[in-house]
């Protein structure tokens, strides 16, 4: 992990006085991960954060925020309100579910210039919420420039289930894609065993398919990072590389309790 070591070194020099590790994730986190008659709406919080360490970063107004259900995409950008998340700028929306369906929420952020990595970052971030018992369509790609398509149905899972997904870039599988994985350590209750444990890493096979067994109940983020085939200007007007992230968040429930 030469590149990682170099980046951490540079970051500790230049950018982050606290020396935090570098896995930032686009986040789209709803209050409710399953919608039913008792829970018909949810807030969704959008951010760009270090989910395990609870270190926030400012998220500029996203470029797009949409929901796709039954093949129809609706623009939700105008519903976003600024909110503070991990002591930084985030955005919040509230959404009312009216019909059964598999709701795929997608945030496309404004490119984020990261001096420590000398590139711009765009994390296409997706969270899939089932409503009123429907379970068809969770495996349909949205058609994003890059995305993770779940192969495990991304809801109704218990902690300890293995997640499986396919990394797509321009609609094609990415052989050997590297996927960073992080647990959303809500309220910072957990302490990591070492810096290595904060972000876990798995590689995809020749078809861009990866597997990971999630050992804690809660939200897990998967981020497959690839280099774009274009550049963007940095704040000084120089052309710089662009990191495209395909990010997917899934929720794993606690194990069921015994009947009393
Ligand atoms: Cu960061």
Tab-separated table of C-alpha atoms and ligand atoms in Angstrom:
chain	number	residue	atom	x	y	z
A	1	UNK	CA	0.000	0.000	0.000
A	2	UNK	CA	2.676	2.405	-1.078
A	3	UNK	CA	0.268	5.010	-2.412
A	4	UNK	CA	-1.699	4.933	0.825
A	5	UNK	CA	1.422	5.418	2.927
A	6	UNK	CA	2.516	8.336	0.773
A	7	UNK	CA	-0.900	9.935	0.963
A	8	UNK	CA	-1.092	9.572	4.734
A	9	UNK	CA	2.340	11.096	5.023
A	10	UNK	CA	1.419	14.018	2.783
A	11	UNK	CA	-1.874	14.498	4.543
A	12	UNK	CA	-0.222	14.626	7.932
A	13	UNK	CA	2.206	17.183	6.539
A	14	UNK	CA	-0.143	19.400	4.617
A	15	UNK	CA	-3.712	19.057	5.224
A	16	UNK	CA	-5.033	17.429	8.327
A	17	UNK	CA	-3.433	18.602	11.536
A	18	UNK	CA	-5.195	15.773	13.315
A	19	UNK	CA	-3.604	13.262	10.951
A	20	UNK	CA	-6.792	11.326	10.327
A	21	UNK	CA	-6.812	8.447	7.888
A	22	UNK	CA	-8.042	9.167	4.446
A	23	UNK	CA	-11.094	7.208	3.536
A	24	UNK	CA	-13.798	9.737	2.964
A	25	UNK	CA	-17.179	8.501	1.865
A	26	UNK	CA	-20.163	10.133	0.285
A	27	UNK	CA	-23.035	9.325	2.643
A	28	UNK	CA	-26.792	9.173	2.095
A	29	UNK	CA	-28.242	7.916	5.367
A	30	UNK	CA	-31.997	7.688	6.006
A	31	UNK	CA	-33.588	7.522	9.455
A	32	UNK	CA	-35.723	4.565	8.350
A	33	UNK	CA	-34.190	1.750	6.352
A	34	UNK	CA	-37.476	-0.059	5.678
A	35	UNK	CA	-40.719	1.748	4.930
A	36	UNK	CA	-44.057	0.335	6.034
A	37	UNK	CA	-47.512	1.583	7.052
A	38	UNK	CA	-46.230	2.691	10.462
A	39	UNK	CA	-43.205	4.516	9.045
A	40	UNK	CA	-44.144	6.233	5.817
A	41	UNK	CA	-41.510	8.914	5.727
A	42	UNK	CA	-37.899	9.461	6.490
A	43	UNK	CA	-35.258	12.112	6.634
A	44	UNK	CA	-32.192	11.506	4.508
A	45	UNK	CA	-28.890	13.067	5.531
A	46	UNK	CA	-26.303	13.713	2.838
A	47	UNK	CA	-22.680	14.261	3.752
A	48	UNK	CA	-19.042	13.680	2.856
A	49	UNK	CA	-17.426	12.198	5.920
A	50	UNK	CA	-15.110	9.711	7.522
A	51	UNK	CA	-17.858	7.402	8.751
A	52	UNK	CA	-15.946	5.365	11.299
A	53	UNK	CA	-13.893	8.179	12.781
A	54	UNK	CA	-16.802	10.640	12.839
A	55	UNK	CA	-14.746	13.276	11.118
A	56	UNK	CA	-16.851	15.469	8.901
A	57	UNK	CA	-15.956	17.426	5.823
A	58	UNK	CA	-17.971	20.191	4.220
A	59	UNK	CA	-20.271	18.985	1.471
A	60	UNK	CA	-21.041	21.713	-1.055
A	61	UNK	CA	-24.568	21.795	-2.432
A	62	UNK	CA	-24.815	18.515	-4.389
A	63	UNK	CA	-25.060	18.666	-8.149
A	64	UNK	CA	-27.887	16.136	-8.200
A	65	UNK	CA	-30.072	14.331	-5.720
A	66	UNK	CA	-32.610	11.955	-7.201
A	67	UNK	CA	-34.774	8.973	-6.436
A	68	UNK	CA	-35.414	6.246	-8.997
A	69	UNK	CA	-38.344	3.888	-8.551
A	70	UNK	CA	-40.023	1.616	-11.105
A	71	UNK	CA	-37.815	3.072	-13.849
A	72	UNK	CA	-38.810	6.668	-13.130
A	73	UNK	CA	-36.310	9.200	-11.772
A	74	UNK	CA	-37.447	12.234	-9.761
A	75	UNK	CA	-35.291	15.261	-9.003
A	76	UNK	CA	-35.133	15.950	-5.259
A	77	UNK	CA	-32.475	18.649	-5.326
A	78	UNK	CA	-34.863	21.421	-4.316
A	79	UNK	CA	-35.848	19.485	-1.167
A	80	UNK	CA	-32.347	19.743	0.329
A	81	UNK	CA	-31.838	21.931	3.373
A	82	UNK	CA	-28.453	22.690	4.889
A	83	UNK	CA	-27.717	20.790	8.085
A	84	UNK	CA	-24.733	20.251	10.316
A	85	UNK	CA	-23.356	16.704	10.250
A	86	UNK	CA	-20.250	15.663	12.179
A	87	UNK	CA	-19.779	19.384	12.818
A	88	UNK	CA	-19.569	20.126	9.105
A	89	UNK	CA	-21.861	21.175	6.324
A	90	UNK	CA	-24.269	18.528	5.117
A	91	UNK	CA	-27.749	18.436	3.624
A	92	UNK	CA	-31.044	16.969	4.649
A	93	UNK	CA	-34.203	16.032	2.821
A	94	UNK	CA	-37.418	14.496	4.002
A	95	UNK	CA	-39.270	12.068	1.815
A	96	UNK	CA	-42.780	10.662	2.007
A	97	UNK	CA	-43.354	7.265	0.446
A	98	UNK	CA	-46.767	6.842	-1.136
A	99	UNK	CA	-46.508	3.635	-3.157
A	100	UNK	CA	-44.803	0.261	-2.954
A	101	UNK	CA	-41.463	0.151	-4.712
A	102	UNK	CA	-37.711	-0.051	-4.410
A	103	UNK	CA	-36.492	3.514	-4.004
A	104	UNK	CA	-32.923	4.136	-5.134
A	105	UNK	CA	-31.680	7.463	-3.767
A	106	UNK	CA	-28.609	8.864	-5.511
A	107	UNK	CA	-26.428	11.840	-4.695
A	108	UNK	CA	-24.005	13.264	-7.214
A	109	UNK	CA	-21.830	15.727	-5.324
A	110	UNK	CA	-20.142	18.780	-6.738
A	111	UNK	CA	-16.509	17.737	-7.395
A	112	UNK	CA	-14.450	18.074	-4.215
A	113	UNK	CA	-10.889	19.335	-4.611
A	114	UNK	CA	-8.574	17.399	-2.280
A	115	UNK	CA	-5.125	19.009	-2.110
A	116	UNK	CA	-3.677	16.133	-0.063
A	117	UNK	CA	-4.368	13.735	-2.937
A	118	UNK	CA	-3.871	16.283	-5.724
A	119	UNK	CA	-7.148	15.355	-7.361
A	120	UNK	CA	-10.864	16.061	-7.412
A	121	UNK	CA	-13.248	13.531	-5.927
A	122	UNK	CA	-16.766	12.678	-7.083
A	123	UNK	CA	-18.550	10.009	-5.058
A	124	UNK	CA	-21.755	8.851	-6.707
A	125	UNK	CA	-23.576	7.694	-3.608
A	126	UNK	CA	-26.538	5.335	-3.589
A	127	UNK	CA	-28.859	4.047	-0.879
A	128	UNK	CA	-31.737	1.696	-1.627
A	129	UNK	CA	-34.904	1.722	0.499
A	130	UNK	CA	-37.753	-0.768	0.101
A	131	UNK	CA	-41.305	0.398	0.710
A	132	UNK	CA	-44.533	-1.418	1.588
A	133	UNK	CA	-43.282	-4.946	0.911
A	134	UNK	CA	-42.070	-4.547	-2.669
A	135	UNK	CA	-38.816	-6.337	-3.399
A	136	UNK	CA	-38.365	-6.103	-7.171
A	137	UNK	CA	-35.797	-3.947	-8.898
A	138	UNK	CA	-33.058	-3.579	-6.270
A	139	UNK	CA	-30.550	-5.133	-8.699
A	140	UNK	CA	-31.229	-2.712	-11.564
A	141	UNK	CA	-28.342	-0.318	-12.265
A	142	UNK	CA	-29.247	3.360	-12.327
A	143	UNK	CA	-26.827	3.981	-15.198
A	144	UNK	CA	-24.448	6.219	-13.223
A	145	UNK	CA	-20.924	6.896	-14.529
A	146	UNK	CA	-19.866	4.423	-11.845
A	147	UNK	CA	-21.897	2.417	-9.364
A	148	UNK	CA	-22.017	-0.711	-7.225
A	149	UNK	CA	-24.888	-2.994	-8.156
A	150	UNK	CA	-25.884	-5.201	-5.230
A	151	UNK	CA	-26.004	-8.967	-5.738
A	152	UNK	CA	-27.213	-9.536	-2.193
A	153	UNK	CA	-30.654	-7.967	-1.826
A	154	UNK	CA	-29.613	-4.794	0.022
A	155	UNK	CA	-32.299	-4.880	2.722
A	156	UNK	CA	-33.814	-7.377	5.114
A	157	UNK	CA	-30.396	-8.658	6.145
A	158	UNK	CA	-28.919	-9.590	9.495
A	159	UNK	CA	-25.513	-8.704	10.840
A	160	UNK	CA	-23.087	-11.408	9.735
A	161	UNK	CA	-24.643	-11.723	6.272
A	162	UNK	CA	-22.191	-11.448	3.410
A	163	UNK	CA	-22.656	-8.564	1.065
A	164	UNK	CA	-21.877	-9.140	-2.576
A	165	UNK	CA	-21.824	-6.501	-5.285
A	166	UNK	CA	-20.552	-5.719	-8.757
A	167	UNK	CA	-18.516	-2.619	-9.562
A	168	UNK	CA	-19.477	-0.907	-12.816
A	169	UNK	CA	-17.643	1.924	-14.549
A	170	UNK	CA	-19.495	3.308	-17.589
A	171	UNK	CA	-21.765	0.295	-17.302
A	172	UNK	CA	-18.956	-2.264	-17.548
A	173	UNK	CA	-17.563	-4.479	-14.765
A	174	UNK	CA	-14.236	-3.351	-13.317
A	175	UNK	CA	-11.893	-6.357	-13.031
A	176	UNK	CA	-9.878	-6.260	-9.824
A	177	UNK	CA	-11.615	-3.125	-8.515
A	178	UNK	CA	-10.510	-2.117	-5.050
A	179	UNK	CA	-13.382	-1.532	-2.673
A	180	UNK	CA	-13.000	0.385	0.580
A	181	UNK	CA	-15.468	-0.514	3.294
A	182	UNK	CA	-16.385	1.397	6.386
A	183	UNK	CA	-18.900	1.066	9.196
A	184	UNK	CA	-20.868	4.163	10.122
A	185	UNK	CA	-19.791	4.433	13.730
A	186	UNK	CA	-22.815	6.439	14.798
A	187	UNK	CA	-22.223	8.778	17.751
A	188	UNK	CA	-18.618	7.552	17.785
A	189	UNK	CA	-19.397	4.735	20.215
A	190	UNK	CA	-16.774	2.309	18.928
A	191	UNK	CA	-13.020	2.532	18.983
A	192	UNK	CA	-11.065	0.870	16.233
A	193	UNK	CA	-8.461	-1.809	17.021
A	194	UNK	CA	-5.888	-0.098	14.824
A	195	UNK	CA	-5.727	2.430	12.003
A	196	UNK	CA	-5.959	-0.474	9.556
A	197	UNK	CA	-9.331	-1.483	10.947
A	198	UNK	CA	-10.981	1.872	10.234
A	199	UNK	CA	-11.281	1.212	6.511
A	200	UNK	CA	-11.380	-2.369	5.319
A	201	UNK	CA	-10.442	-3.309	1.783
A	202	UNK	CA	-11.518	-6.067	-0.563
A	203	UNK	CA	-10.712	-6.656	-4.210
A	204	UNK	CA	-13.183	-7.618	-6.891
A	205	UNK	CA	-12.687	-10.582	-9.206
A	206	UNK	CA	-12.401	-10.472	-13.011
A	207	UNK	CA	-16.111	-9.661	-13.275
A	208	UNK	CA	-15.920	-6.786	-10.801
A	209	UNK	CA	-17.684	-8.868	-8.161
A	210	UNK	CA	-16.666	-8.656	-4.511
A	211	UNK	CA	-17.860	-10.159	-1.232
A	212	UNK	CA	-17.632	-8.890	2.301
A	213	UNK	CA	-19.119	-10.217	5.516
A	214	UNK	CA	-20.394	-7.394	7.708
A	215	UNK	CA	-19.594	-8.052	11.380
A	216	UNK	CA	-21.637	-5.248	12.997
A	217	UNK	CA	-25.282	-4.242	12.807
A	218	UNK	CA	-25.874	-0.830	11.279
A	219	UNK	CA	-24.905	1.041	8.138
A	220	UNK	CA	-22.009	-0.186	6.009
A	221	UNK	CA	-20.541	1.860	3.162
A	222	UNK	CA	-18.795	0.352	0.145
A	223	UNK	CA	-16.698	2.626	-2.054
A	224	UNK	CA	-15.103	1.463	-5.294
A	225	UNK	CA	-12.657	4.092	-6.461
A	226	UNK	CA	-11.565	4.511	-10.051
A	227	UNK	CA	-9.781	7.169	-12.021
A	228	UNK	CA	-11.886	9.116	-14.491
A	229	UNK	CA	-10.814	9.359	-18.124
A	230	UNK	CA	-11.028	13.153	-17.906
A	231	UNK	CA	-9.517	15.899	-15.791
A	232	UNK	CA	-10.989	18.863	-13.926
A	233	UNK	CA	-9.442	22.197	-13.029
A	234	UNK	CA	-8.225	22.661	-9.494
A	235	UNK	CA	-8.836	26.024	-7.747
A	236	UNK	CA	-5.641	27.366	-9.378
A	237	UNK	CA	-6.955	26.448	-12.819
A	238	UNK	CA	-4.661	23.470	-13.449
A	239	UNK	CA	-5.963	20.243	-14.981
A	240	UNK	CA	-5.955	17.487	-12.386
A	241	UNK	CA	-7.051	13.867	-12.147
A	242	UNK	CA	-10.512	12.956	-10.954
A	243	UNK	CA	-11.343	10.103	-8.606
A	244	UNK	CA	-14.746	8.582	-9.289
A	245	UNK	CA	-16.256	6.729	-6.378
A	246	UNK	CA	-19.112	4.280	-6.640
A	247	UNK	CA	-20.543	4.294	-3.136
A	248	UNK	CA	-23.337	2.116	-1.817
A	249	UNK	CA	-24.756	2.082	1.716
A	250	UNK	CA	-26.588	-0.913	3.141
A	251	UNK	CA	-28.131	-1.573	6.527
A	252	UNK	CA	-27.787	-4.809	8.481
A	253	UNK	CA	-30.166	-5.466	11.328
A	254	UNK	CA	-29.394	-6.985	14.692
A	255	UNK	CA	-30.047	-10.729	14.989
A	256	UNK	CA	-33.661	-11.591	15.781
A	257	UNK	CA	-34.648	-11.983	19.397
A	258	UNK	CA	-36.185	-15.100	20.883
A	259	UNK	CA	-39.945	-15.070	21.467
A	260	UNK	CA	-40.895	-14.524	25.061
B	1	LIG	CU1	-11.441	13.571	4.373
